[in-house]
PDB file of C-alpha atoms in Angstrom:
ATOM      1  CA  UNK A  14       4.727 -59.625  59.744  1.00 46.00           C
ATOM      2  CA  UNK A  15       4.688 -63.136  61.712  1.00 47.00           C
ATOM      3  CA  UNK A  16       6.109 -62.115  65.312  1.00 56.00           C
ATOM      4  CA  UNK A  17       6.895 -64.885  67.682  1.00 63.00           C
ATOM      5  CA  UNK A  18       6.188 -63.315  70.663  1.00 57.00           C
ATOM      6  CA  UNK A  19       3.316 -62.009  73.126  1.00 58.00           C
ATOM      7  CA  UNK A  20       1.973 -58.289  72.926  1.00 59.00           C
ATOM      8  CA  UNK A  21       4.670 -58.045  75.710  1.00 61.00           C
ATOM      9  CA  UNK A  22       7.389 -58.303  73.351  1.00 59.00           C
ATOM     10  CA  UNK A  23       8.470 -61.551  75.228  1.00 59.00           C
ATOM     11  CA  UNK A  24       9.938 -64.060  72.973  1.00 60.00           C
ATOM     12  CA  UNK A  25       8.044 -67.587  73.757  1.00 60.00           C
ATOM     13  CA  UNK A  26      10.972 -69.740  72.317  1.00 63.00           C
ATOM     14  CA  UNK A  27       7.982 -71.412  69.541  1.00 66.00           C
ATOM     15  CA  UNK A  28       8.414 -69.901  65.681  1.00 67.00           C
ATOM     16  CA  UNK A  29       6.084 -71.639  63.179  1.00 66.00           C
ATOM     17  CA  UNK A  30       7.467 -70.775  59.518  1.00 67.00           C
ATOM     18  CA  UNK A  31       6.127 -72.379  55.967  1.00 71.00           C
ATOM     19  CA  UNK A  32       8.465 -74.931  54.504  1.00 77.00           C
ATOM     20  CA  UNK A  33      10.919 -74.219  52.003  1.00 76.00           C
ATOM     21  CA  UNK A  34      11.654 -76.917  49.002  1.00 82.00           C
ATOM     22  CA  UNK A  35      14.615 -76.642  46.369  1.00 85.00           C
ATOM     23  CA  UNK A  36      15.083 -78.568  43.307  1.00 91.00           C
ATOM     24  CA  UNK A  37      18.316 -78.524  42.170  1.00 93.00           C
ATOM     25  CA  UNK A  38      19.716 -80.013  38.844  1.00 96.00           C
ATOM     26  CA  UNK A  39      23.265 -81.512  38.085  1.00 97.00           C
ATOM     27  CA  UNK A  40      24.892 -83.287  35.234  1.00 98.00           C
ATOM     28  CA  UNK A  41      28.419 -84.966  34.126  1.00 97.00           C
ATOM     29  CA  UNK A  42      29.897 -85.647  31.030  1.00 97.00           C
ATOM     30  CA  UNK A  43      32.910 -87.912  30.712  1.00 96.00           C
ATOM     31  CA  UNK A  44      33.353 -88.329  27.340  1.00 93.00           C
ATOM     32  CA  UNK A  45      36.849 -87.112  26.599  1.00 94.00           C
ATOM     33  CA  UNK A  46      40.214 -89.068  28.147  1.00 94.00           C
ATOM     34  CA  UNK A  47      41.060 -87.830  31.514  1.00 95.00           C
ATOM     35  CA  UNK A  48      38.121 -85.045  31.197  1.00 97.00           C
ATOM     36  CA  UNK A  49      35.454 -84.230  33.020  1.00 97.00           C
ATOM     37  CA  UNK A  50      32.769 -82.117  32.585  1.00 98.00           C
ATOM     38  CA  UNK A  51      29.695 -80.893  35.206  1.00 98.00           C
ATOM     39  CA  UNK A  52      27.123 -78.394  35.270  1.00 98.00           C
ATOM     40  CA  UNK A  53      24.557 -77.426  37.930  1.00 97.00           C
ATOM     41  CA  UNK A  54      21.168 -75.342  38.571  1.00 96.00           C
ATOM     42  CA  UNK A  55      20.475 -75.184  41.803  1.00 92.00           C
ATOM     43  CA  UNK A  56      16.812 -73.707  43.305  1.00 90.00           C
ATOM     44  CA  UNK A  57      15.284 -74.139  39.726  1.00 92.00           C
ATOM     45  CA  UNK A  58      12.261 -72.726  40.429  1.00 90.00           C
ATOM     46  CA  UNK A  59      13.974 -69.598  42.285  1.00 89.00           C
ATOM     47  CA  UNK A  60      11.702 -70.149  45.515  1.00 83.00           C
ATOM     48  CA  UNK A  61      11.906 -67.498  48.212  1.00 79.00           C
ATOM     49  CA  UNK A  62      11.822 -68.420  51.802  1.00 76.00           C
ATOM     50  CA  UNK A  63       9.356 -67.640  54.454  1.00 69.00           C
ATOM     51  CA  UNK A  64      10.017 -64.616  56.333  1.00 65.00           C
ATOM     52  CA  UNK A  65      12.036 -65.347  59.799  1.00 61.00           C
ATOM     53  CA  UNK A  66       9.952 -63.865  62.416  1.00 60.00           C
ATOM     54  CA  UNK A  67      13.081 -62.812  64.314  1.00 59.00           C
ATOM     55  CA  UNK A  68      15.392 -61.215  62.376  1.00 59.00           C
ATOM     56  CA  UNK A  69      15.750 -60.175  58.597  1.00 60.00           C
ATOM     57  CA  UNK A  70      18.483 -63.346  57.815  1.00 58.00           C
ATOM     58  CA  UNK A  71      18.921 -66.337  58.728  1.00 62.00           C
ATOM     59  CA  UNK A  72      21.263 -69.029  57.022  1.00 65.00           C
ATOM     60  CA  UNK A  73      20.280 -71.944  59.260  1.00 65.00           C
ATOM     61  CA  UNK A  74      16.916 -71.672  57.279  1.00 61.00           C
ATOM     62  CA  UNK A  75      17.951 -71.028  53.696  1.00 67.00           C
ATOM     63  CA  UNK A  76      20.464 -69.589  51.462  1.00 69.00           C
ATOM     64  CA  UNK A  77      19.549 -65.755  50.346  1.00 71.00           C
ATOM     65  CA  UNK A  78      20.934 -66.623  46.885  1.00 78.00           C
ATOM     66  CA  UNK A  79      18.211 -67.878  44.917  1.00 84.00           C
ATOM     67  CA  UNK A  80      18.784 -69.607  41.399  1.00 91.00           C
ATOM     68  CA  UNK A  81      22.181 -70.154  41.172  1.00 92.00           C
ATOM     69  CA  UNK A  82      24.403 -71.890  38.144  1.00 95.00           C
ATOM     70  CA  UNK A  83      27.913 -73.552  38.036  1.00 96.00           C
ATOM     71  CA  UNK A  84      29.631 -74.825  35.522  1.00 98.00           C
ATOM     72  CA  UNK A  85      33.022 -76.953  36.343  1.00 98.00           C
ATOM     73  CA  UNK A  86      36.088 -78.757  34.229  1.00 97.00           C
ATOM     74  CA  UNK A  87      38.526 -81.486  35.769  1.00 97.00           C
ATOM     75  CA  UNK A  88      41.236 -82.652  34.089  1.00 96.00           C
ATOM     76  CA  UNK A  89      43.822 -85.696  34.946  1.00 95.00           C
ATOM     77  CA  UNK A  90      47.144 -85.702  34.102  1.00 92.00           C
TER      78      UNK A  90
END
């Protein structure tokens, strides 16, 4: 496991991590009066993230969530 600190267990404040790259996919369909329709994918590929040195989670890096769909309806009155 990638530690960011010394042998010392002192933390030296520097983490390097590999980069983590989404693609995410979205559509919209307004064909119908006062209707509309969207649907996403989001992480299409389902990438994991890097491992954070310093703890088991962190959301400032990524979302633990992986692929994720959503479908949605609006309509207007």
């Amino acid at each position: 496991r990638v530690t960011c600190s010394n042998p010392n267990g002192t933390y030296y404040g520097i983490c390097r991590v590999k980069e983590y790259v989404t693609v995410d996919l979205s559509t919209e369909y307004r064909g119908f009066k006062n209707l509309r329709l969207s649907a996403a994918i989001r992480n299409i590929a389902n990438s994991k993230p890097s491992d954070d040195p310093l703890s088991t989670f962190n959301t400032a890096w990524y979302q633990p969530q992986g692929r994720r769909y959503s479908v949605g309806a609006q309509y207007s009155f």
